[in-house]
PDB file of C-alpha atoms in Angstrom:
ATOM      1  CA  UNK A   1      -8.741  13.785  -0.113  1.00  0.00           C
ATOM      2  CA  UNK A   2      -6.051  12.490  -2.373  1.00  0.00           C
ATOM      3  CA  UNK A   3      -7.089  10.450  -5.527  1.00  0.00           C
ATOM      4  CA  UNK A   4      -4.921   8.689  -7.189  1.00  0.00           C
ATOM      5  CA  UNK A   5      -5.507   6.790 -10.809  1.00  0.00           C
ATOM      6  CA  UNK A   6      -3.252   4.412 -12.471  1.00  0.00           C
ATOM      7  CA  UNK A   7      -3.194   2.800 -16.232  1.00  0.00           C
ATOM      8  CA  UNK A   8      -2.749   0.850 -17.578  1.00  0.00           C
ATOM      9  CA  UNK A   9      -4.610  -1.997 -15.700  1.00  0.00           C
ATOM     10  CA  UNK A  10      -2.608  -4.587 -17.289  1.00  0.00           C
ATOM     11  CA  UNK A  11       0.484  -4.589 -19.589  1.00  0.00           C
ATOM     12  CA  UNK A  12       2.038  -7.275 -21.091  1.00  0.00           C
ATOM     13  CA  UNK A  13       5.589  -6.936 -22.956  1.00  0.00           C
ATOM     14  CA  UNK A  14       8.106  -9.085 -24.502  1.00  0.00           C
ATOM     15  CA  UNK A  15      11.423  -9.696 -22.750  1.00  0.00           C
ATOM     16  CA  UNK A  16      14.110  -7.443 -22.730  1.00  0.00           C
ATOM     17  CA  UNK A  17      11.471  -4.595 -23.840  1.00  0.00           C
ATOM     18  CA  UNK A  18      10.873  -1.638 -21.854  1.00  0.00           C
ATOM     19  CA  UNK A  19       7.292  -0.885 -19.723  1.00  0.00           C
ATOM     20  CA  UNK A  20       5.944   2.489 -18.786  1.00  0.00           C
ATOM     21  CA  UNK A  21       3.202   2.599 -16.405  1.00  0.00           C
ATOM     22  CA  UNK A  22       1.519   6.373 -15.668  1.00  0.00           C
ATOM     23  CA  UNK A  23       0.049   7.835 -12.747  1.00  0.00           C
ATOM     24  CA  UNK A  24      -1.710  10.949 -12.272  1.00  0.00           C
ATOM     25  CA  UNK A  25      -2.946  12.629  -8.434  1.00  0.00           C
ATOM     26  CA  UNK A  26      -4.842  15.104  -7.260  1.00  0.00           C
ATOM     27  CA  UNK A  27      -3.887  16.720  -4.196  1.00  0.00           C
ATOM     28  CA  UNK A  28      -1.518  19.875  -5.446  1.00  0.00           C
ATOM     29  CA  UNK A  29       0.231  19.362  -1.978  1.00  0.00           C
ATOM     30  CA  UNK A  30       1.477  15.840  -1.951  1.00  0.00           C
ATOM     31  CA  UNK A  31       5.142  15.699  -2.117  1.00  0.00           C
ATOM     32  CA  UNK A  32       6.099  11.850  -2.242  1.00  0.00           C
ATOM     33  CA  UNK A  33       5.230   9.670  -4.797  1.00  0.00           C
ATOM     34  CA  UNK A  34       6.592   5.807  -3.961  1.00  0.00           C
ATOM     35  CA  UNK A  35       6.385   2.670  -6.116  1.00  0.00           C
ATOM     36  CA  UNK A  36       5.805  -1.173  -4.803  1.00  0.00           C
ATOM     37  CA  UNK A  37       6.059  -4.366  -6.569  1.00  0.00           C
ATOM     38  CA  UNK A  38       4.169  -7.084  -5.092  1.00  0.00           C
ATOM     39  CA  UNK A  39       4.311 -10.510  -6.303  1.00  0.00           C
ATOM     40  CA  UNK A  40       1.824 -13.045  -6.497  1.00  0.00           C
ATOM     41  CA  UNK A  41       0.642 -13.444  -2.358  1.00  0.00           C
ATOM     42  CA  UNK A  42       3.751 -11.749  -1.355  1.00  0.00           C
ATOM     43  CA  UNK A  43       3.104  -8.267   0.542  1.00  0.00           C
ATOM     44  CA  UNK A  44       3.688  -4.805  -1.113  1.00  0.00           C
ATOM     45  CA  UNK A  45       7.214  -3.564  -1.319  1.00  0.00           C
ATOM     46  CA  UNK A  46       9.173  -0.415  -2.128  1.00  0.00           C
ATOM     47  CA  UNK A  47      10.968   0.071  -5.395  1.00  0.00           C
ATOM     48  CA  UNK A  48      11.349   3.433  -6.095  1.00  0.00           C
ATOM     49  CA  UNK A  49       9.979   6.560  -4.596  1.00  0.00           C
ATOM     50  CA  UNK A  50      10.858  10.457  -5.732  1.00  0.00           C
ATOM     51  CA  UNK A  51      10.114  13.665  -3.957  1.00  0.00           C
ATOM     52  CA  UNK A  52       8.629  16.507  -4.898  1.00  0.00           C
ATOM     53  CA  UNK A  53      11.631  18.641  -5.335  1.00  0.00           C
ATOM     54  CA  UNK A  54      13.266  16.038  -7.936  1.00  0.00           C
ATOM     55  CA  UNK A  55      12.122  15.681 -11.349  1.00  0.00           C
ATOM     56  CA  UNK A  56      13.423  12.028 -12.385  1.00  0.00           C
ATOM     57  CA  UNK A  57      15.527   9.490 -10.394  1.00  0.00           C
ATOM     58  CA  UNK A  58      17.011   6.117 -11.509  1.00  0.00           C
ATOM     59  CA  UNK A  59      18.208   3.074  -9.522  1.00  0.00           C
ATOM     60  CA  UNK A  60      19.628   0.142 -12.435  1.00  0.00           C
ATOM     61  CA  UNK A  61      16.832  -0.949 -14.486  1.00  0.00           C
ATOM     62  CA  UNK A  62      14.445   1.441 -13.154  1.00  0.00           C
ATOM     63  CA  UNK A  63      13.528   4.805 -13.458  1.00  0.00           C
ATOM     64  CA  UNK A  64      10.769   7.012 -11.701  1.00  0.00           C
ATOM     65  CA  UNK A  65       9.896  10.729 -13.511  1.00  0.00           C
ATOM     66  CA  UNK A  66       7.673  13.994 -11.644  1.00  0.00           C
ATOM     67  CA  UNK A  67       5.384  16.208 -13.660  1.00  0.00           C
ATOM     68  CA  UNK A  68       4.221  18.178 -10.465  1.00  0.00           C
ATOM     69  CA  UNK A  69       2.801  20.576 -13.100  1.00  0.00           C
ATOM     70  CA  UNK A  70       0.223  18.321 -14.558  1.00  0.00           C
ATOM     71  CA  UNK A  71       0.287  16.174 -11.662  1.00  0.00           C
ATOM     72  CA  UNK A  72       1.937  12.904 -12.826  1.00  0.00           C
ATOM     73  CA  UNK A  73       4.434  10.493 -12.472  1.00  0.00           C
ATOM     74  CA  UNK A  74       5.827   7.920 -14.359  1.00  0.00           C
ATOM     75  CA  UNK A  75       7.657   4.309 -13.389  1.00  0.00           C
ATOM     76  CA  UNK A  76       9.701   3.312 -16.524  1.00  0.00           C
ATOM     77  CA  UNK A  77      11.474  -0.485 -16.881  1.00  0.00           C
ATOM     78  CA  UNK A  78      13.808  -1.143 -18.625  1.00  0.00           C
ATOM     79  CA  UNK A  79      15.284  -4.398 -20.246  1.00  0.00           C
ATOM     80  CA  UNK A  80      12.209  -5.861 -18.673  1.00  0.00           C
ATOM     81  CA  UNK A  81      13.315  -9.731 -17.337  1.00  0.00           C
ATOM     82  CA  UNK A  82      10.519 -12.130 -16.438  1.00  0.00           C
ATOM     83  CA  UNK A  83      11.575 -11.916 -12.923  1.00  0.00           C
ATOM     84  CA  UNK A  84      10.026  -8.455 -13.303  1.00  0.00           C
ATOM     85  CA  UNK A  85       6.426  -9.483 -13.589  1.00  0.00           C
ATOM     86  CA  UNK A  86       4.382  -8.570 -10.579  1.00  0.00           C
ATOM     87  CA  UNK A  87       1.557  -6.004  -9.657  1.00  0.00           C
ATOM     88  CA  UNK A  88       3.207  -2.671  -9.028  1.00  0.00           C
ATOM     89  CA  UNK A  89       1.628   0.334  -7.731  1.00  0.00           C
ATOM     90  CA  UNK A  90       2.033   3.804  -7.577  1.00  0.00           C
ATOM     91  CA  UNK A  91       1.176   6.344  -4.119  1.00  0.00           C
ATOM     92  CA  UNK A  92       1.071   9.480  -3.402  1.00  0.00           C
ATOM     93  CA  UNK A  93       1.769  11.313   0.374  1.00  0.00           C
ATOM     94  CA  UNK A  94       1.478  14.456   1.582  1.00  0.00           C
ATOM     95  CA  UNK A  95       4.815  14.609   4.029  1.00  0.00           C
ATOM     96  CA  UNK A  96       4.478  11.114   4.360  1.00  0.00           C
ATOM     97  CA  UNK A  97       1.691  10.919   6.457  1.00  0.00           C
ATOM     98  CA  UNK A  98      -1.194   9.146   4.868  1.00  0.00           C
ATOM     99  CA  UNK A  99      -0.423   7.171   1.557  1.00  0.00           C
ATOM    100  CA  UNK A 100      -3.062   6.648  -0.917  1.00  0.00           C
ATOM    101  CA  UNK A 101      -2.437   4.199  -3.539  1.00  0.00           C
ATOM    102  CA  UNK A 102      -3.255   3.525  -6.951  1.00  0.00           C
ATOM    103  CA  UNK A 103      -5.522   0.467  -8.204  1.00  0.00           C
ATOM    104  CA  UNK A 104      -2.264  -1.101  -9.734  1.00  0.00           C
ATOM    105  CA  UNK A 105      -1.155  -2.820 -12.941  1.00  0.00           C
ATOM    106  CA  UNK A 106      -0.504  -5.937 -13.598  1.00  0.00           C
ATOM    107  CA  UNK A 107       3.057  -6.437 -15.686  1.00  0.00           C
ATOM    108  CA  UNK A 108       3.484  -9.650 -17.622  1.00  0.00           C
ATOM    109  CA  UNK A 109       7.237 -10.213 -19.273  1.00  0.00           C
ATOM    110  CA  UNK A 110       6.996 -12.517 -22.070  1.00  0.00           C
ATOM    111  CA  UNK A 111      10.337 -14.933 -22.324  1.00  0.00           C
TER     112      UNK A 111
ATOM    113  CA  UNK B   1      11.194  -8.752  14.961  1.00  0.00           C
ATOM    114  CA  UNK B   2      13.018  -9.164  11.278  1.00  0.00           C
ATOM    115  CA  UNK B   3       9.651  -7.884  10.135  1.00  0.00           C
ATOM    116  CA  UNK B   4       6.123  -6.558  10.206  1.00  0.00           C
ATOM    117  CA  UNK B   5       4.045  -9.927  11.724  1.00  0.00           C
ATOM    118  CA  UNK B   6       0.312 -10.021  11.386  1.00  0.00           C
ATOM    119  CA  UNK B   7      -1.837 -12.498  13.250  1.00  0.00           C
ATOM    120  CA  UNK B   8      -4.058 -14.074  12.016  1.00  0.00           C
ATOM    121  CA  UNK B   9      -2.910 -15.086   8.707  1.00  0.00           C
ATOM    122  CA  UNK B  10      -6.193 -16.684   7.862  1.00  0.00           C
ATOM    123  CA  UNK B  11      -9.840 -15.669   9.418  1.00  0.00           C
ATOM    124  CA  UNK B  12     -12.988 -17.349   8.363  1.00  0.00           C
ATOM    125  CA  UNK B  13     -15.973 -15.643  10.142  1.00  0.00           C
ATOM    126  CA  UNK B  14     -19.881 -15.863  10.290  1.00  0.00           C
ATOM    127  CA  UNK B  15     -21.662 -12.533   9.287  1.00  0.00           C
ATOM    128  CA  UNK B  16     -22.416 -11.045  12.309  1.00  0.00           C
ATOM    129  CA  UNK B  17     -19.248 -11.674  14.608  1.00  0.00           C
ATOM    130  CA  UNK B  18     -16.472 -10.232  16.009  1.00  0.00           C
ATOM    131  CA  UNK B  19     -13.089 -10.563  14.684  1.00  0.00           C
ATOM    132  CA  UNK B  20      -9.385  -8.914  15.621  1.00  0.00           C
ATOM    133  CA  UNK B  21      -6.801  -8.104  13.733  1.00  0.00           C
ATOM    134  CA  UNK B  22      -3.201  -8.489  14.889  1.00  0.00           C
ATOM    135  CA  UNK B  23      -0.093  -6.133  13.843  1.00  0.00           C
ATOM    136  CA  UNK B  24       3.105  -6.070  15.497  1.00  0.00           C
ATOM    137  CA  UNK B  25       5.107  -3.920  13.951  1.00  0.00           C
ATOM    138  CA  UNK B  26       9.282  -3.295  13.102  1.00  0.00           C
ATOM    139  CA  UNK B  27      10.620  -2.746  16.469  1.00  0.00           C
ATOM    140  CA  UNK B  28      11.260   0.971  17.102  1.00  0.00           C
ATOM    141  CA  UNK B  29       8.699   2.111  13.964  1.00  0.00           C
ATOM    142  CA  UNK B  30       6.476   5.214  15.331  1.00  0.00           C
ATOM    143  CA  UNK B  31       3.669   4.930  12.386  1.00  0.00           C
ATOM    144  CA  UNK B  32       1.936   2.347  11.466  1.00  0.00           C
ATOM    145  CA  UNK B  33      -0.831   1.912   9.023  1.00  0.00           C
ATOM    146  CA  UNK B  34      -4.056  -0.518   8.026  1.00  0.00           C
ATOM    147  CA  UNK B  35      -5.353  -1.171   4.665  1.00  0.00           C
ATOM    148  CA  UNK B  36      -7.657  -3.307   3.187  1.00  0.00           C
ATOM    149  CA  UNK B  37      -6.924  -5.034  -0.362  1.00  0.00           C
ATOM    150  CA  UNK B  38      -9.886  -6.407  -2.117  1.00  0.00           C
ATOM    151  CA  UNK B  39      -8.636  -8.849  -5.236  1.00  0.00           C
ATOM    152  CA  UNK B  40      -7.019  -6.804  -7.969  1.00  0.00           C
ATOM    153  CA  UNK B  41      -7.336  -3.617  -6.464  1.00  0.00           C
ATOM    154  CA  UNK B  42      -4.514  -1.251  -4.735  1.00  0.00           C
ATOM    155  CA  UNK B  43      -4.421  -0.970  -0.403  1.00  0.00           C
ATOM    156  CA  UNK B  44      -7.074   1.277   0.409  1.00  0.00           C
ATOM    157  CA  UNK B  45      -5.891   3.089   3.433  1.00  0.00           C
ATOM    158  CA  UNK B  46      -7.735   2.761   6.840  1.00  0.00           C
ATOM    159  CA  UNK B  47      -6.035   4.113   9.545  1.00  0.00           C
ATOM    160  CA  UNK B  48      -2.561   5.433  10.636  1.00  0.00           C
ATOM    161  CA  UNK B  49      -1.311   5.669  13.809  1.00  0.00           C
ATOM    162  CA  UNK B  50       1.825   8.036  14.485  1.00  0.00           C
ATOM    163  CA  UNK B  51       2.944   6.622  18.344  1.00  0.00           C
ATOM    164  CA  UNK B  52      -0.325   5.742  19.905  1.00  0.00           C
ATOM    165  CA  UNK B  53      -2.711   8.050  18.824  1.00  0.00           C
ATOM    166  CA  UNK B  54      -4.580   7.856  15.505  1.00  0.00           C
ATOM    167  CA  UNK B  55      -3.370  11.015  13.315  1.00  0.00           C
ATOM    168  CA  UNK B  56      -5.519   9.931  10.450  1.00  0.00           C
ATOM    169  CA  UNK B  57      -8.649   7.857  10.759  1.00  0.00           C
ATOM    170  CA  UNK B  58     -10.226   9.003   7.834  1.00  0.00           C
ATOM    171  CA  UNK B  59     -10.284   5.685   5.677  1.00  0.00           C
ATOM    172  CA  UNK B  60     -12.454   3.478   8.011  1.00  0.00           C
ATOM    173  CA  UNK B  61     -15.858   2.702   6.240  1.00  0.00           C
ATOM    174  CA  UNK B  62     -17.893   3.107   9.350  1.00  0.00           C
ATOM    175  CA  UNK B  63     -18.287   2.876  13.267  1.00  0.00           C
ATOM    176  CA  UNK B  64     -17.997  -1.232  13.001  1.00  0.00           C
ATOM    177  CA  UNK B  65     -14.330  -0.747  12.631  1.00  0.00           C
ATOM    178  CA  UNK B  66     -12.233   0.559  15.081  1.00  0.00           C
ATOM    179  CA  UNK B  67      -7.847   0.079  15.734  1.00  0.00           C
ATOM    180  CA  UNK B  68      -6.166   0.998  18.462  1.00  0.00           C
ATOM    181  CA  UNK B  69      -2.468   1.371  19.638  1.00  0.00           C
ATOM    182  CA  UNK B  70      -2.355   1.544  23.380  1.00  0.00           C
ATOM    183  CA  UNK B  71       1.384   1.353  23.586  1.00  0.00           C
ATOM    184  CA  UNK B  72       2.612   2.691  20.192  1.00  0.00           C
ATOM    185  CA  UNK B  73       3.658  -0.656  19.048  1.00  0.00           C
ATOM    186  CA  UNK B  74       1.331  -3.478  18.974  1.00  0.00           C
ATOM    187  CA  UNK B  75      -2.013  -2.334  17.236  1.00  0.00           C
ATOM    188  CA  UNK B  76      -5.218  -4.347  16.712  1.00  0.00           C
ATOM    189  CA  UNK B  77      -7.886  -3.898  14.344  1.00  0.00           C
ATOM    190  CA  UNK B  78     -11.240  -4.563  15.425  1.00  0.00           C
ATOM    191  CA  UNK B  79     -13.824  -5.018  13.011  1.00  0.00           C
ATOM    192  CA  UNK B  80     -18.345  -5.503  14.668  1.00  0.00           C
ATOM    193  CA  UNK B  81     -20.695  -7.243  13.446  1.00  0.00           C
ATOM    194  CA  UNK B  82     -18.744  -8.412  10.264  1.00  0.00           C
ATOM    195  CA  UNK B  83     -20.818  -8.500   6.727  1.00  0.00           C
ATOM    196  CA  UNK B  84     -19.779 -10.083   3.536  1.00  0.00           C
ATOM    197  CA  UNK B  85     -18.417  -7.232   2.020  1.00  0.00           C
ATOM    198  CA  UNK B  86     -15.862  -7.437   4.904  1.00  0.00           C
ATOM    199  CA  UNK B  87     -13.988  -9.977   3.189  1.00  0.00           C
ATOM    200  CA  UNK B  88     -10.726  -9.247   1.837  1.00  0.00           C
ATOM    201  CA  UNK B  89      -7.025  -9.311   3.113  1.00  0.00           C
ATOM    202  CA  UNK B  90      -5.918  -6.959   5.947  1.00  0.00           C
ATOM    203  CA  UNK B  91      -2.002  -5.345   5.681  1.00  0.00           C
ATOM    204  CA  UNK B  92      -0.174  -3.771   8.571  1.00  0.00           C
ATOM    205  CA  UNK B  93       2.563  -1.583   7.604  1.00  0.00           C
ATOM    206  CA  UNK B  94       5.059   0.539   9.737  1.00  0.00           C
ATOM    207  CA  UNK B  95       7.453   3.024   8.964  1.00  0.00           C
ATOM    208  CA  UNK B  96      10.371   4.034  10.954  1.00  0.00           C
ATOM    209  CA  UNK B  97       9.894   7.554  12.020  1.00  0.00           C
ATOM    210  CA  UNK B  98       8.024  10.897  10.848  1.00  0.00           C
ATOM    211  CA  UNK B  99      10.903  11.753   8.135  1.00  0.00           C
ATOM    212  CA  UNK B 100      11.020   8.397   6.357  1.00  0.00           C
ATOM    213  CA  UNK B 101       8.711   7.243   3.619  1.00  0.00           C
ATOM    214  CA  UNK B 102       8.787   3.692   3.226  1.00  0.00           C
ATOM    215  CA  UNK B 103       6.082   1.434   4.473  1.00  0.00           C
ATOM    216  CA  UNK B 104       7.148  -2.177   5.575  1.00  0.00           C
ATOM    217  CA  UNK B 105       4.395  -4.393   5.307  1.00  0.00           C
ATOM    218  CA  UNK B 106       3.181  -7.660   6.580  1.00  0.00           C
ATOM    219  CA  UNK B 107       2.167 -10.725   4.989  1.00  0.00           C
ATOM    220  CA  UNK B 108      -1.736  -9.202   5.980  1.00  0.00           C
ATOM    221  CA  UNK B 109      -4.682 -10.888   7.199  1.00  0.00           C
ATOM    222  CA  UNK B 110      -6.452 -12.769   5.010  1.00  0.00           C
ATOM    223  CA  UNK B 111     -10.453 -12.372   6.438  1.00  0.00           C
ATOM    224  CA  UNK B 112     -13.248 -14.410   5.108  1.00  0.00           C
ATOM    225  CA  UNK B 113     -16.909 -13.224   5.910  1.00  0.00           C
ATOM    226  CA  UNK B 114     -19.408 -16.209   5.546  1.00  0.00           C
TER     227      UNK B 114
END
């Protein structure tokens, strides 16, 4: 099955610096790769995601990049705020069907 | 409803028991998934159900847990003879239809295995 590692575990950044958090899967065949932010006891939710057939996709602040080559992907933040600290995690899907997830990092803007 | 809702929020159990998990997904969503999140790691997935049938039910540690989705809304996850590595919090998640990727989640269950 899919496998799907995340680093760093932790990150911790001043404000108004950027953040880059790196993902790497397995499965040759998965084709979606979303991103979720969850705050502290709040539930997952989506940020970002890119498919297969893109290479890099922005929305503001944030910016997602596909390696399908080497079999990564890449969430990068900009202008980080402290509003911006959370857990976020990376997943990977095969046709969006089942979605494995990465073991997350935890992002911690400095004011 | 506005949301994913997952009942209960909190479950404190005695090894050994029975417990159910509740998941009532977006109205109209076809899939809808279980995970487990132990503290500080990522959802591990359980179970996803596209309609009422279980296309993928390859994430479910063993034969004590078991979901089902009799009417391809509501889903329960059941969970036998509960041990103390059990313990974590539950999350529902639904997604509107086949061609859509995002997963709406719920608040999950939080379930506590004395």
């Amino acid at each position: 099955g899919e496998n799907v590692e995340q680093h760093p575990s932790t990150l911790s950044v001043q404000e108004g610096d950027s953040a880059v958090i790196k993902c790497t899967y397995s499965d040759s065949a998965s084709n979606y790769f979303p991103w979720y932010k969850q705050e502290l006891g709040k539930r997952p939710q989506l940020i970002i995601d890119i498919r297969s057939n893109v290479g890099e996709k922005k929305d503001q602040r944030i910016a997602v990049t596909l390696n399908k080559t080497a079999k990564h992907f890449s969430l990068h933040i900009t202008e980080t705020q402290p509003e911006d600290s959370a857990v976020y995690f990376c997943a990977a899907s095969r046709s969006y069907q089942k979605v494995t997830f990465g073991t997350g990092t935890k992002l911690q803007v400095i004011p | 409803g506005a949301g994913v809702s997952q009942t209960p929020s909190n479950k404190v159990t005695e090894k050994g028991k029975y417990v159910e998990l509740r998941c009532d997904p977006i109205s109209g969503h076809t899939a809808l998934y279980w995970y487990r999140q132990s503290l500080g790691q990522g959802p591990e997935f359980l179970i996803y159900f596209q309609g009422t049938g279980a296309a993928d039910d390859s994430g479910l540690p063993n034969d004590r847990f078991f979901a089902v989705r009799p009417e391809g809304s509501v889903s329960t996850l059941k969970i036998q003879r509960t041990e103390r590595g059990d313990s974590a919090v539950y999350l529902c998640a639904s997604r509107a239809s086949p061609n859509t990727g995002e997963l709406f989640f719920g608040e999950g269950s939080r379930l506590t295995v004395l």
